[in-house]
Amino acid sequence: METMSNEELQLWIEQVSRDSFGVPFRHKASFNSRLSSTGGRYFTKSHNIEINPHQLAMFGREETERIIKHELCHYHLHLAKRGYMHRDADFKSLLAQVGGSRYCQTLPGAKARKPLPYRYKLVCSACAMEYPRKRKVDPKRYRCGKCSGKLKLFIL
């Protein structure tokens, strides 16, 4: 279990930025212990970076450095006005080039996301065909796909 202060994290991120990207990191870096399902985050308005301290404690410096590189990819690409989002080719290529992680490791004890159960059901009044739905829809706008009968909405 490794711990570190925000000042040490700031110096570490500045060093990783110089060594891996060749460009200085000129904004604020800090730990945020309220992050639960993410390793870190980059703020596009303030250009600050937050890192999950639980990742450092559980998986060590090596894994945390990969998370830092991931966030620095967002940072440097955004400031260079290039594609900084996960889906952008610029982001993917820079991340592979510096050796950052695409996804952080799951923390033990973290809540798994459960899919929402169906809350609504459309039922055909002619043939009784059922259409489960997660979101509420207006049954007047739709017809049965099987027999073109009218649909009725039920809340489960």
mmCIF file of C-alpha atoms in Angstrom:
data_model
loop_
_atom_site.group_PDB
_atom_site.id
_atom_site.type_symbol
_atom_site.label_atom_id
_atom_site.label_comp_id
_atom_site.label_asym_id
_atom_site.label_seq_id
_atom_site.Cartn_x
_atom_site.Cartn_y
_atom_site.Cartn_z
ATOM 1 C CA MET A 1 0.000 0.000 0.000
ATOM 2 C CA GLU A 2 1.684 3.114 -1.251
ATOM 3 C CA THR A 3 0.583 6.641 -0.421
ATOM 4 C CA MET A 4 1.656 9.988 -1.773
ATOM 5 C CA SER A 5 0.847 13.652 -1.206
ATOM 6 C CA ASN A 6 -0.659 15.965 -3.813
ATOM 7 C CA GLU A 7 2.664 17.828 -4.065
ATOM 8 C CA GLU A 8 4.530 14.589 -4.832
ATOM 9 C CA LEU A 9 1.874 13.687 -7.419
ATOM 10 C CA GLN A 10 2.261 17.129 -9.039
ATOM 11 C CA LEU A 11 6.031 16.636 -9.368
ATOM 12 C CA TRP A 12 5.563 13.081 -10.651
ATOM 13 C CA ILE A 13 3.106 14.168 -13.365
ATOM 14 C CA GLU A 14 5.397 17.039 -14.391
ATOM 15 C CA GLN A 15 8.281 14.569 -14.708
ATOM 16 C CA VAL A 16 6.227 12.020 -16.723
ATOM 17 C CA SER A 17 5.055 14.827 -18.997
ATOM 18 C CA ARG A 18 8.632 15.973 -19.682
ATOM 19 C CA ASP A 19 10.043 12.448 -20.100
ATOM 20 C CA SER A 20 7.262 10.840 -22.170
ATOM 21 C CA PHE A 21 5.807 13.793 -24.072
ATOM 22 C CA GLY A 22 8.670 16.305 -24.161
ATOM 23 C CA VAL A 23 6.248 19.062 -23.128
ATOM 24 C CA PRO A 24 5.800 20.501 -19.611
ATOM 25 C CA PHE A 25 2.620 20.049 -17.580
ATOM 26 C CA ARG A 26 1.652 23.540 -16.406
ATOM 27 C CA HIS A 27 -1.578 22.938 -14.525
ATOM 28 C CA LYS A 28 -2.694 21.402 -11.237
ATOM 29 C CA ALA A 29 -2.689 17.704 -10.416
ATOM 30 C CA SER A 30 -4.299 16.195 -7.330
ATOM 31 C CA PHE A 31 -5.697 13.028 -5.840
ATOM 32 C CA ASN A 32 -9.461 12.557 -5.551
ATOM 33 C CA SER A 33 -10.473 9.682 -3.277
ATOM 34 C CA ARG A 34 -14.124 10.017 -4.334
ATOM 35 C CA LEU A 35 -13.336 8.522 -7.751
ATOM 36 C CA SER A 36 -14.620 4.969 -7.643
ATOM 37 C CA SER A 37 -14.894 3.518 -11.135
ATOM 38 C CA THR A 38 -12.205 5.512 -12.918
ATOM 39 C CA GLY A 39 -8.444 5.779 -12.559
ATOM 40 C CA GLY A 40 -8.274 9.482 -13.260
ATOM 41 C CA ARG A 41 -9.844 12.347 -15.139
ATOM 42 C CA TYR A 42 -8.862 15.383 -17.150
ATOM 43 C CA PHE A 43 -10.880 18.602 -16.991
ATOM 44 C CA THR A 44 -11.129 20.386 -20.347
ATOM 45 C CA LYS A 45 -12.018 23.786 -18.854
ATOM 46 C CA SER A 46 -9.378 24.062 -16.132
ATOM 47 C CA HIS A 47 -6.871 21.577 -17.708
ATOM 48 C CA ASN A 48 -6.376 20.016 -14.267
ATOM 49 C CA ILE A 49 -5.915 16.297 -13.707
ATOM 50 C CA GLU A 50 -7.266 14.173 -10.861
ATOM 51 C CA ILE A 51 -5.957 10.694 -10.042
ATOM 52 C CA ASN A 52 -7.657 7.985 -7.996
ATOM 53 C CA PRO A 53 -5.394 7.312 -4.960
ATOM 54 C CA HIS A 54 -6.909 3.829 -4.523
ATOM 55 C CA GLN A 55 -5.300 2.782 -7.839
ATOM 56 C CA LEU A 56 -1.880 3.737 -6.444
ATOM 57 C CA ALA A 57 -2.534 1.922 -3.165
ATOM 58 C CA MET A 58 -3.837 -1.270 -4.794
ATOM 59 C CA PHE A 59 -1.789 -1.589 -8.000
ATOM 60 C CA GLY A 60 1.364 0.477 -7.387
ATOM 61 C CA ARG A 61 3.374 3.099 -9.216
ATOM 62 C CA GLU A 62 3.664 1.287 -12.547
ATOM 63 C CA GLU A 63 -0.096 1.017 -13.118
ATOM 64 C CA THR A 64 -0.672 4.545 -11.812
ATOM 65 C CA GLU A 65 1.931 5.882 -14.229
ATOM 66 C CA ARG A 66 0.007 4.303 -17.124
ATOM 67 C CA ILE A 67 -3.128 6.118 -15.865
ATOM 68 C CA ILE A 68 -1.148 9.373 -15.647
ATOM 69 C CA LYS A 69 0.031 8.907 -19.248
ATOM 70 C CA HIS A 70 -3.579 8.331 -20.302
ATOM 71 C CA GLU A 71 -4.687 11.599 -18.704
ATOM 72 C CA LEU A 72 -1.666 13.451 -20.098
ATOM 73 C CA CYS A 73 -2.656 12.270 -23.598
ATOM 74 C CA HIS A 74 -6.009 14.004 -23.102
ATOM 75 C CA TYR A 75 -4.199 17.079 -21.741
ATOM 76 C CA HIS A 76 -1.571 17.534 -24.453
ATOM 77 C CA LEU A 77 -3.877 16.714 -27.382
ATOM 78 C CA HIS A 78 -6.579 19.070 -26.099
ATOM 79 C CA LEU A 79 -4.100 21.936 -25.728
ATOM 80 C CA ALA A 80 -2.727 21.187 -29.219
ATOM 81 C CA LYS A 81 -6.314 21.322 -30.585
ATOM 82 C CA ARG A 82 -6.141 17.744 -31.858
ATOM 83 C CA GLY A 83 -8.426 14.769 -31.244
ATOM 84 C CA TYR A 84 -8.256 14.226 -27.474
ATOM 85 C CA MET A 85 -11.311 11.973 -26.974
ATOM 86 C CA HIS A 86 -11.098 8.193 -26.529
ATOM 87 C CA ARG A 87 -12.549 7.543 -29.994
ATOM 88 C CA ASP A 88 -10.076 9.799 -31.852
ATOM 89 C CA ALA A 89 -7.192 8.327 -33.860
ATOM 90 C CA ASP A 90 -4.778 10.973 -32.502
ATOM 91 C CA PHE A 91 -5.562 9.883 -28.943
ATOM 92 C CA LYS A 92 -5.221 6.161 -29.674
ATOM 93 C CA SER A 93 -1.892 6.549 -31.482
ATOM 94 C CA LEU A 94 -0.347 8.845 -28.839
ATOM 95 C CA LEU A 95 -1.523 6.524 -26.054
ATOM 96 C CA ALA A 96 0.127 3.539 -27.749
ATOM 97 C CA GLN A 97 3.280 5.577 -28.420
ATOM 98 C CA VAL A 98 3.810 6.583 -24.765
ATOM 99 C CA GLY A 99 2.577 3.298 -23.262
ATOM 100 C CA GLY A 100 -0.483 4.552 -21.405
ATOM 101 C CA SER A 101 -3.335 2.288 -20.365
ATOM 102 C CA ARG A 102 -6.604 2.278 -22.284
ATOM 103 C CA TYR A 103 -8.583 1.119 -19.220
ATOM 104 C CA CYS A 104 -7.726 1.108 -15.532
ATOM 105 C CA GLN A 105 -7.927 -2.037 -13.443
ATOM 106 C CA THR A 106 -11.112 -2.647 -11.478
ATOM 107 C CA LEU A 107 -10.773 -2.012 -7.774
ATOM 108 C CA PRO A 108 -11.803 -4.889 -5.516
ATOM 109 C CA GLY A 109 -15.122 -4.205 -3.848
ATOM 110 C CA ALA A 110 -16.235 -1.791 -6.581
ATOM 111 C CA LYS A 111 -19.895 -2.039 -7.483
ATOM 112 C CA ALA A 112 -20.548 -3.758 -10.790
ATOM 113 C CA ARG A 113 -22.952 -1.976 -13.092
ATOM 114 C CA LYS A 114 -26.159 -3.921 -13.496
ATOM 115 C CA PRO A 115 -28.270 -3.502 -16.602
ATOM 116 C CA LEU A 116 -31.591 -1.820 -15.934
ATOM 117 C CA PRO A 117 -34.457 -4.269 -15.778
ATOM 118 C CA TYR A 118 -37.374 -3.701 -18.071
ATOM 119 C CA ARG A 119 -39.720 -1.171 -16.486
ATOM 120 C CA TYR A 120 -42.385 -1.015 -19.191
ATOM 121 C CA LYS A 121 -44.201 -3.459 -21.422
ATOM 122 C CA LEU A 122 -46.134 -2.799 -24.627
ATOM 123 C CA VAL A 123 -48.829 -5.422 -25.262
ATOM 124 C CA CYS A 124 -50.741 -5.832 -28.499
ATOM 125 C CA SER A 125 -54.497 -5.757 -27.913
ATOM 126 C CA ALA A 126 -55.116 -8.057 -30.919
ATOM 127 C CA CYS A 127 -52.525 -10.853 -30.685
ATOM 128 C CA ALA A 128 -51.115 -10.314 -27.148
ATOM 129 C CA MET A 129 -47.535 -9.943 -28.427
ATOM 130 C CA GLU A 130 -45.347 -8.365 -25.707
ATOM 131 C CA TYR A 131 -42.584 -5.820 -26.206
ATOM 132 C CA PRO A 132 -40.487 -5.168 -23.066
ATOM 133 C CA ARG A 133 -39.011 -1.652 -22.854
ATOM 134 C CA LYS A 134 -36.542 0.062 -20.559
ATOM 135 C CA ARG A 135 -37.854 3.514 -21.448
ATOM 136 C CA LYS A 136 -41.376 4.840 -21.523
ATOM 137 C CA VAL A 137 -42.810 5.250 -25.033
ATOM 138 C CA ASP A 138 -46.072 6.621 -26.421
ATOM 139 C CA PRO A 139 -48.103 3.575 -27.571
ATOM 140 C CA LYS A 140 -50.164 5.729 -29.967
ATOM 141 C CA ARG A 141 -47.080 6.238 -32.116
ATOM 142 C CA TYR A 142 -46.461 2.513 -32.648
ATOM 143 C CA ARG A 143 -48.232 -0.604 -33.918
ATOM 144 C CA CYS A 144 -47.636 -4.298 -33.375
ATOM 145 C CA GLY A 145 -44.899 -5.666 -35.647
ATOM 146 C CA LYS A 146 -46.659 -9.000 -35.916
ATOM 147 C CA CYS A 147 -50.282 -8.069 -36.728
ATOM 148 C CA SER A 148 -50.348 -4.226 -36.858
ATOM 149 C CA GLY A 149 -52.704 -4.146 -33.877
ATOM 150 C CA LYS A 150 -52.912 -1.320 -31.331
ATOM 151 C CA LEU A 151 -50.475 -1.361 -28.420
ATOM 152 C CA LYS A 152 -51.171 -0.736 -24.744
ATOM 153 C CA LEU A 153 -48.510 0.412 -22.263
ATOM 154 C CA PHE A 154 -48.084 -1.323 -18.902
ATOM 155 C CA ILE A 155 -45.763 -0.207 -16.099
ATOM 156 C CA LEU A 156 -44.010 -3.121 -14.395
#
